[in-house]
Structure formats: C-alpha cells, structure tokens
Amino acid sequence: MSKAEIEAKIEFQEEIGEANPGGYQPVRFARVKYKASPTAHIDIRRFQRGYGDEGEEVFFPTKVGFRFPEREFRRVVEKYALMPESYVHPIIVKKCFSLLNSGEFDSAVIQAFKAIETTTREKTGAPADMFGERLLKKAFNPDDGILTNHKLPKAERFAFLNYITGAFSFYRNSSSHRDIELDFVSAFDRIAVASDLLKAIEDAEINV
C-alpha cells in the first residue's frame, strides 16, 4: 500500500511524544484516528534518520512498531506512570498514593481531605468535636479566623474560604456519602486540590 493510500484512510494524526530524540533511531508516539474505526489508536514506531532529496535531515518511519487502541494505552499508563511526588504534599503521598495504586480511588480522595481537617484542627488547637465545614469556616473566617491571611483584601479572604469549604464539601463529602465513579486521573485531580489546600494551611500564620 502506498503512502498516499495509507494517508487517505487516516482521519487525523498527531505526535504525542518521542523517546531518544535527536538519535539515529528515535521512537515516536502518535495518536491516530482511522476513518473506518470508531476509536483512536496509539502508534509506537521506530524512525530512521536519513536525508531528503536536497540533503536535509529527515526521519523515515520503519516497520518496527505496533499499534493498539488508545483506551488500552491509557489503562497501562495510568497504572504504571510515575506520579509527581515532588509536587504533591508529603502527607498526601503517604496517605493516598498506595490507595491510588491499588485502585481504591474513593478512599484516596477521602484520606486527602481528611488530612486537611486534621491538620487544621492540630494547627488551631480546635476541640475534637469541631470538624468539617464548621472547623474550616472558623479557622478561615475572613474577619477573625485564626489562620486567615489579613494581608489579603477582604474579597480574597472570602474567596479562599469559599475555595477550601467548597472543595472539602464537594470532593470529600460526595466520596463519603455515595458511590462515585472515579478513575485514576479524576481521583488524582481531586487529590491535587487537597494538596494545594494543605500547603496553604501549613503556610498560614497563626493570628494571636
């Protein structure tokens, strides 16, 4: 089959990555959608460095490679890809990453937001019977919260209070009170929000 015939069968194609870039035989990852197929595929193929008609450097695809459905590629990558541990708060890494790796996505999210609650209580010295939104609203009350950053304009203090209580209620409570269909990526997105909030809590100065 000629190159023109192959290209006629392709709806779209985009390169998504490359291994050994600049080498003589780089391996390129491409997302390909064929007109006859309802799903996209990932093509992993070795290229060979050569030269064009005018002596310019060109990389030619070889027959060494394989192609499989994108959903299978995502399944493998989600399971084995390295997570950015240097970006995520160490408490989140300790409490949540093993749950993520074992597929316990709801539990990972709950533990992430539980860390927000326990860290806030410990830092403010709040009693054990103060928890959830009530605890966060007291700690970050825009007017007299013990952890409120009064250097910020009042509108931003209100915005942060809405951010932390909204994320806590929406992500933590939903996972606690009903079954949520989460996958690795959606769970990690929620955990990243918890990590951001946890860093803000730890950075907050105590108002005396």
PDB file of C-alpha atoms in Angstrom:
ATOM      1  CA  MET A   1       0.000   0.000   0.000  1.00  0.00           C
ATOM      2  CA  SER A   2       1.411   3.384  -0.994  1.00  0.00           C
ATOM      3  CA  LYS A   3       1.891   6.310   1.370  1.00  0.00           C
ATOM      4  CA  ALA A   4      -0.953   8.174  -0.342  1.00  0.00           C
ATOM      5  CA  GLU A   5      -3.310   5.215   0.138  1.00  0.00           C
ATOM      6  CA  ILE A   6      -2.427   4.986   3.835  1.00  0.00           C
ATOM      7  CA  GLU A   7      -2.921   8.714   4.369  1.00  0.00           C
ATOM      8  CA  ALA A   8      -6.320   8.528   2.662  1.00  0.00           C
ATOM      9  CA  LYS A   9      -7.505   6.152   5.392  1.00  0.00           C
ATOM     10  CA  ILE A  10      -6.451   8.476   8.247  1.00  0.00           C
ATOM     11  CA  GLU A  11      -8.923  10.948   9.731  1.00  0.00           C
ATOM     12  CA  PHE A  12      -6.270  12.676  11.861  1.00  0.00           C
ATOM     13  CA  GLN A  13      -2.825  12.007  13.294  1.00  0.00           C
ATOM     14  CA  GLU A  14      -0.816  13.854  15.951  1.00  0.00           C
ATOM     15  CA  GLU A  15       2.554  13.180  17.547  1.00  0.00           C
ATOM     16  CA  ILE A  16       2.296  12.979  21.338  1.00  0.00           C
ATOM     17  CA  GLY A  17       5.828  12.083  22.369  1.00  0.00           C
ATOM     18  CA  GLU A  18       9.274  10.865  21.403  1.00  0.00           C
ATOM     19  CA  ALA A  19      11.908   8.676  23.040  1.00  0.00           C
ATOM     20  CA  ASN A  20      15.598   9.097  22.218  1.00  0.00           C
ATOM     21  CA  PRO A  21      15.030  12.450  20.490  1.00  0.00           C
ATOM     22  CA  GLY A  22      17.895  13.515  18.265  1.00  0.00           C
ATOM     23  CA  GLY A  23      19.207   9.961  17.946  1.00  0.00           C
ATOM     24  CA  TYR A  24      19.578   7.952  14.766  1.00  0.00           C
ATOM     25  CA  GLN A  25      16.548   5.810  15.573  1.00  0.00           C
ATOM     26  CA  PRO A  26      14.082   7.726  17.752  1.00  0.00           C
ATOM     27  CA  VAL A  27      10.827   6.104  18.820  1.00  0.00           C
ATOM     28  CA  ARG A  28       7.772   8.247  18.263  1.00  0.00           C
ATOM     29  CA  PHE A  29       4.343   8.013  19.850  1.00  0.00           C
ATOM     30  CA  ALA A  30       1.438   9.155  17.695  1.00  0.00           C
ATOM     31  CA  ARG A  31      -2.313   9.307  18.222  1.00  0.00           C
ATOM     32  CA  VAL A  32      -4.057   8.129  15.071  1.00  0.00           C
ATOM     33  CA  LYS A  33      -7.739   8.039  14.141  1.00  0.00           C
ATOM     34  CA  TYR A  34      -8.714   5.972  11.119  1.00  0.00           C
ATOM     35  CA  LYS A  35     -11.881   6.774   9.213  1.00  0.00           C
ATOM     36  CA  ALA A  36     -13.073   3.170   9.442  1.00  0.00           C
ATOM     37  CA  SER A  37     -12.526   2.909  13.213  1.00  0.00           C
ATOM     38  CA  PRO A  38     -14.743   4.445  15.926  1.00  0.00           C
ATOM     39  CA  THR A  39     -11.799   4.816  18.336  1.00  0.00           C
ATOM     40  CA  ALA A  40      -8.357   6.390  18.196  1.00  0.00           C
ATOM     41  CA  HIS A  41      -5.197   4.279  18.319  1.00  0.00           C
ATOM     42  CA  ILE A  42      -1.693   4.851  19.662  1.00  0.00           C
ATOM     43  CA  ASP A  43       1.101   4.075  17.212  1.00  0.00           C
ATOM     44  CA  ILE A  44       4.560   3.459  18.718  1.00  0.00           C
ATOM     45  CA  ARG A  45       7.140   3.309  15.959  1.00  0.00           C
ATOM     46  CA  ARG A  46      10.877   3.443  15.389  1.00  0.00           C
ATOM     47  CA  PHE A  47      12.105   6.038  12.896  1.00  0.00           C
ATOM     48  CA  GLN A  48      15.365   6.017  10.962  1.00  0.00           C
ATOM     49  CA  ARG A  49      17.347   9.184  10.395  1.00  0.00           C
ATOM     50  CA  GLY A  50      18.223   9.833   6.778  1.00  0.00           C
ATOM     51  CA  TYR A  51      18.421  12.602   4.213  1.00  0.00           C
ATOM     52  CA  GLY A  52      15.959  14.081   1.773  1.00  0.00           C
ATOM     53  CA  ASP A  53      16.394  14.927  -1.893  1.00  0.00           C
ATOM     54  CA  GLU A  54      18.137  18.193  -1.076  1.00  0.00           C
ATOM     55  CA  GLY A  55      20.364  16.784   1.635  1.00  0.00           C
ATOM     56  CA  GLU A  56      18.177  17.887   4.534  1.00  0.00           C
ATOM     57  CA  GLU A  57      17.858  15.644   7.579  1.00  0.00           C
ATOM     58  CA  VAL A  58      14.681  13.543   7.502  1.00  0.00           C
ATOM     59  CA  PHE A  59      13.299  10.801   9.756  1.00  0.00           C
ATOM     60  CA  PHE A  60      11.592   7.919   7.974  1.00  0.00           C
ATOM     61  CA  PRO A  61       9.134   5.518   9.666  1.00  0.00           C
ATOM     62  CA  THR A  62      10.230   1.887   9.776  1.00  0.00           C
ATOM     63  CA  LYS A  63       8.234  -1.332  10.019  1.00  0.00           C
ATOM     64  CA  VAL A  64       9.395  -1.752  13.622  1.00  0.00           C
ATOM     65  CA  GLY A  65       6.473  -0.725  15.794  1.00  0.00           C
ATOM     66  CA  PHE A  66       2.971  -1.573  16.846  1.00  0.00           C
ATOM     67  CA  ARG A  67      -0.444  -0.008  17.259  1.00  0.00           C
ATOM     68  CA  PHE A  68      -3.236  -0.568  19.777  1.00  0.00           C
ATOM     69  CA  PRO A  69      -6.439   1.169  20.967  1.00  0.00           C
ATOM     70  CA  GLU A  70      -5.943   4.380  22.919  1.00  0.00           C
ATOM     71  CA  ARG A  71      -8.050   3.088  25.827  1.00  0.00           C
ATOM     72  CA  GLU A  72      -5.537   0.262  26.373  1.00  0.00           C
ATOM     73  CA  PHE A  73      -2.637   2.706  26.257  1.00  0.00           C
ATOM     74  CA  ARG A  74      -4.308   4.884  28.897  1.00  0.00           C
ATOM     75  CA  ARG A  75      -5.004   1.867  31.106  1.00  0.00           C
ATOM     76  CA  VAL A  76      -1.342   0.875  31.122  1.00  0.00           C
ATOM     77  CA  VAL A  77      -0.012   4.415  31.546  1.00  0.00           C
ATOM     78  CA  GLU A  78      -2.396   5.243  34.395  1.00  0.00           C
ATOM     79  CA  LYS A  79      -1.251   2.167  36.281  1.00  0.00           C
ATOM     80  CA  TYR A  80       2.489   2.482  35.831  1.00  0.00           C
ATOM     81  CA  ALA A  81       3.269   6.142  35.127  1.00  0.00           C
ATOM     82  CA  LEU A  82       5.339   7.910  37.775  1.00  0.00           C
ATOM     83  CA  MET A  83       3.362  10.441  39.783  1.00  0.00           C
ATOM     84  CA  PRO A  84       4.895  13.839  40.571  1.00  0.00           C
ATOM     85  CA  GLU A  85       5.689  13.164  44.228  1.00  0.00           C
ATOM     86  CA  SER A  86       7.840  16.281  44.463  1.00  0.00           C
ATOM     87  CA  TYR A  87       4.760  18.344  43.586  1.00  0.00           C
ATOM     88  CA  VAL A  88       2.311  16.699  45.983  1.00  0.00           C
ATOM     89  CA  HIS A  89       2.393  17.371  49.732  1.00  0.00           C
ATOM     90  CA  PRO A  90       4.251  14.556  51.570  1.00  0.00           C
ATOM     91  CA  ILE A  91       1.267  13.840  53.847  1.00  0.00           C
ATOM     92  CA  ILE A  92      -0.843  13.240  50.739  1.00  0.00           C
ATOM     93  CA  VAL A  93       1.844  10.978  49.287  1.00  0.00           C
ATOM     94  CA  LYS A  94       1.969   8.938  52.499  1.00  0.00           C
ATOM     95  CA  LYS A  95      -1.777   8.598  52.978  1.00  0.00           C
ATOM     96  CA  CYS A  96      -3.082   8.423  49.420  1.00  0.00           C
ATOM     97  CA  PHE A  97      -0.633   7.098  46.840  1.00  0.00           C
ATOM     98  CA  SER A  98      -0.789   3.461  47.926  1.00  0.00           C
ATOM     99  CA  LEU A  99      -4.596   3.677  47.720  1.00  0.00           C
ATOM    100  CA  LEU A 100      -4.364   5.166  44.238  1.00  0.00           C
ATOM    101  CA  ASN A 101      -2.033   2.414  43.080  1.00  0.00           C
ATOM    102  CA  SER A 102      -4.376  -0.273  44.404  1.00  0.00           C
ATOM    103  CA  GLY A 103      -7.394   1.263  42.675  1.00  0.00           C
ATOM    104  CA  GLU A 104      -9.116   2.474  45.869  1.00  0.00           C
ATOM    105  CA  PHE A 105      -9.869   5.871  44.373  1.00  0.00           C
ATOM    106  CA  ASP A 106     -12.723   6.922  46.691  1.00  0.00           C
ATOM    107  CA  SER A 107     -10.655   6.086  49.768  1.00  0.00           C
ATOM    108  CA  ALA A 108      -7.677   8.031  48.421  1.00  0.00           C
ATOM    109  CA  VAL A 109      -9.807  11.165  47.992  1.00  0.00           C
ATOM    110  CA  ILE A 110     -11.363  10.808  51.452  1.00  0.00           C
ATOM    111  CA  GLN A 111      -7.940  10.455  53.081  1.00  0.00           C
ATOM    112  CA  ALA A 112      -6.627  13.514  51.230  1.00  0.00           C
ATOM    113  CA  PHE A 113      -9.397  15.760  52.520  1.00  0.00           C
ATOM    114  CA  LYS A 114      -9.294  14.188  55.966  1.00  0.00           C
ATOM    115  CA  ALA A 115      -5.685  15.421  56.107  1.00  0.00           C
ATOM    116  CA  ILE A 116      -6.969  18.974  55.572  1.00  0.00           C
ATOM    117  CA  GLU A 117      -9.331  18.583  58.514  1.00  0.00           C
ATOM    118  CA  THR A 118      -6.831  17.030  60.927  1.00  0.00           C
ATOM    119  CA  THR A 119      -4.044  19.470  60.019  1.00  0.00           C
ATOM    120  CA  THR A 120      -6.349  22.446  60.539  1.00  0.00           C
ATOM    121  CA  ARG A 121      -7.516  21.108  63.904  1.00  0.00           C
ATOM    122  CA  GLU A 122      -3.965  20.466  65.098  1.00  0.00           C
ATOM    123  CA  LYS A 123      -2.722  23.876  63.997  1.00  0.00           C
ATOM    124  CA  THR A 124      -5.605  25.819  65.526  1.00  0.00           C
ATOM    125  CA  GLY A 125      -5.972  23.720  68.675  1.00  0.00           C
ATOM    126  CA  ALA A 126      -9.673  23.217  67.959  1.00  0.00           C
ATOM    127  CA  PRO A 127     -11.543  20.594  70.017  1.00  0.00           C
ATOM    128  CA  ALA A 128     -12.237  17.132  68.618  1.00  0.00           C
ATOM    129  CA  ASP A 129     -15.961  17.840  68.296  1.00  0.00           C
ATOM    130  CA  MET A 130     -15.309  20.658  65.821  1.00  0.00           C
ATOM    131  CA  PHE A 131     -14.927  19.249  62.340  1.00  0.00           C
ATOM    132  CA  GLY A 132     -15.810  19.615  58.675  1.00  0.00           C
ATOM    133  CA  GLU A 133     -17.013  22.918  57.270  1.00  0.00           C
ATOM    134  CA  ARG A 134     -17.595  24.329  60.759  1.00  0.00           C
ATOM    135  CA  LEU A 135     -13.918  23.873  61.597  1.00  0.00           C
ATOM    136  CA  LEU A 136     -12.724  25.393  58.315  1.00  0.00           C
ATOM    137  CA  LYS A 137     -15.108  28.352  58.499  1.00  0.00           C
ATOM    138  CA  LYS A 138     -13.879  29.197  61.984  1.00  0.00           C
ATOM    139  CA  ALA A 139     -10.204  28.859  61.039  1.00  0.00           C
ATOM    140  CA  PHE A 140     -10.504  30.942  57.863  1.00  0.00           C
ATOM    141  CA  ASN A 141     -13.251  33.385  58.784  1.00  0.00           C
ATOM    142  CA  PRO A 142     -12.430  36.489  56.686  1.00  0.00           C
ATOM    143  CA  ASP A 143     -12.799  38.779  59.723  1.00  0.00           C
ATOM    144  CA  ASP A 144     -11.299  36.926  62.667  1.00  0.00           C
ATOM    145  CA  GLY A 145     -10.124  33.480  61.552  1.00  0.00           C
ATOM    146  CA  ILE A 146      -7.062  32.240  63.411  1.00  0.00           C
ATOM    147  CA  LEU A 147      -5.427  31.205  60.107  1.00  0.00           C
ATOM    148  CA  THR A 148      -6.795  33.990  57.910  1.00  0.00           C
ATOM    149  CA  ASN A 149      -4.216  35.984  55.980  1.00  0.00           C
ATOM    150  CA  HIS A 150      -5.213  39.542  56.832  1.00  0.00           C
ATOM    151  CA  LYS A 151      -2.674  40.924  54.368  1.00  0.00           C
ATOM    152  CA  LEU A 152      -5.081  39.922  51.608  1.00  0.00           C
ATOM    153  CA  PRO A 153      -8.002  42.119  50.560  1.00  0.00           C
ATOM    154  CA  LYS A 154     -11.250  41.069  52.189  1.00  0.00           C
ATOM    155  CA  ALA A 155     -12.659  39.835  48.883  1.00  0.00           C
ATOM    156  CA  GLU A 156      -9.735  37.426  48.513  1.00  0.00           C
ATOM    157  CA  ARG A 157     -10.156  36.219  52.090  1.00  0.00           C
ATOM    158  CA  PHE A 158     -13.772  35.381  51.282  1.00  0.00           C
ATOM    159  CA  ALA A 159     -12.646  33.723  48.050  1.00  0.00           C
ATOM    160  CA  PHE A 160     -10.208  31.441  49.876  1.00  0.00           C
ATOM    161  CA  LEU A 161     -12.843  30.499  52.446  1.00  0.00           C
ATOM    162  CA  ASN A 162     -15.202  29.573  49.609  1.00  0.00           C
ATOM    163  CA  TYR A 163     -12.408  27.627  47.898  1.00  0.00           C
ATOM    164  CA  ILE A 164     -11.470  25.487  50.888  1.00  0.00           C
ATOM    165  CA  THR A 165     -15.009  24.843  52.147  1.00  0.00           C
ATOM    166  CA  GLY A 166     -16.358  24.282  48.634  1.00  0.00           C
ATOM    167  CA  ALA A 167     -13.638  21.792  47.704  1.00  0.00           C
ATOM    168  CA  PHE A 168     -13.996  19.998  51.044  1.00  0.00           C
ATOM    169  CA  SER A 169     -17.772  19.672  50.739  1.00  0.00           C
ATOM    170  CA  PHE A 170     -17.864  18.814  47.052  1.00  0.00           C
ATOM    171  CA  TYR A 171     -14.997  16.326  46.904  1.00  0.00           C
ATOM    172  CA  ARG A 172     -14.789  14.850  50.386  1.00  0.00           C
ATOM    173  CA  ASN A 173     -18.483  14.624  51.232  1.00  0.00           C
ATOM    174  CA  SER A 174     -19.515  13.251  47.852  1.00  0.00           C
ATOM    175  CA  SER A 175     -16.983  10.415  48.164  1.00  0.00           C
ATOM    176  CA  SER A 176     -18.061   9.737  51.758  1.00  0.00           C
ATOM    177  CA  HIS A 177     -21.820   9.607  51.292  1.00  0.00           C
ATOM    178  CA  ARG A 178     -22.377   7.899  47.946  1.00  0.00           C
ATOM    179  CA  ASP A 179     -20.621   5.789  45.340  1.00  0.00           C
ATOM    180  CA  ILE A 180     -18.718   7.976  42.885  1.00  0.00           C
ATOM    181  CA  GLU A 181     -17.364   6.630  39.608  1.00  0.00           C
ATOM    182  CA  LEU A 182     -13.722   7.686  39.791  1.00  0.00           C
ATOM    183  CA  ASP A 183     -10.733   6.586  37.766  1.00  0.00           C
ATOM    184  CA  PHE A 184      -7.053   7.201  38.430  1.00  0.00           C
ATOM    185  CA  VAL A 185      -6.964  10.585  36.693  1.00  0.00           C
ATOM    186  CA  SER A 186     -10.124  12.046  38.251  1.00  0.00           C
ATOM    187  CA  ALA A 187      -9.069  10.868  41.724  1.00  0.00           C
ATOM    188  CA  PHE A 188      -5.609  12.363  41.296  1.00  0.00           C
ATOM    189  CA  ASP A 189      -7.140  15.672  40.170  1.00  0.00           C
ATOM    190  CA  ARG A 190      -9.069  15.859  43.447  1.00  0.00           C
ATOM    191  CA  ILE A 191      -6.047  14.873  45.489  1.00  0.00           C
ATOM    192  CA  ALA A 192      -4.018  17.626  43.809  1.00  0.00           C
ATOM    193  CA  VAL A 193      -6.589  20.168  45.043  1.00  0.00           C
ATOM    194  CA  ALA A 194      -6.287  18.767  48.578  1.00  0.00           C
ATOM    195  CA  SER A 195      -2.503  19.026  48.330  1.00  0.00           C
ATOM    196  CA  ASP A 196      -2.723  22.684  47.317  1.00  0.00           C
ATOM    197  CA  LEU A 197      -5.019  23.437  50.254  1.00  0.00           C
ATOM    198  CA  LEU A 198      -2.831  21.528  52.694  1.00  0.00           C
ATOM    199  CA  LYS A 199       0.184  23.601  51.668  1.00  0.00           C
ATOM    200  CA  ALA A 200      -1.833  26.784  52.227  1.00  0.00           C
ATOM    201  CA  ILE A 201      -2.850  25.613  55.716  1.00  0.00           C
ATOM    202  CA  GLU A 202       0.732  24.826  56.687  1.00  0.00           C
ATOM    203  CA  ASP A 203       1.973  28.163  55.314  1.00  0.00           C
ATOM    204  CA  ALA A 204      -0.701  30.142  57.173  1.00  0.00           C
ATOM    205  CA  GLU A 205       0.477  32.205  60.132  1.00  0.00           C
ATOM    206  CA  ILE A 206      -1.459  31.905  63.377  1.00  0.00           C
ATOM    207  CA  ASN A 207      -3.202  35.127  64.370  1.00  0.00           C
ATOM    208  CA  VAL A 208      -2.898  35.878  68.072  1.00  0.00           C
TER     209      VAL A 208
END
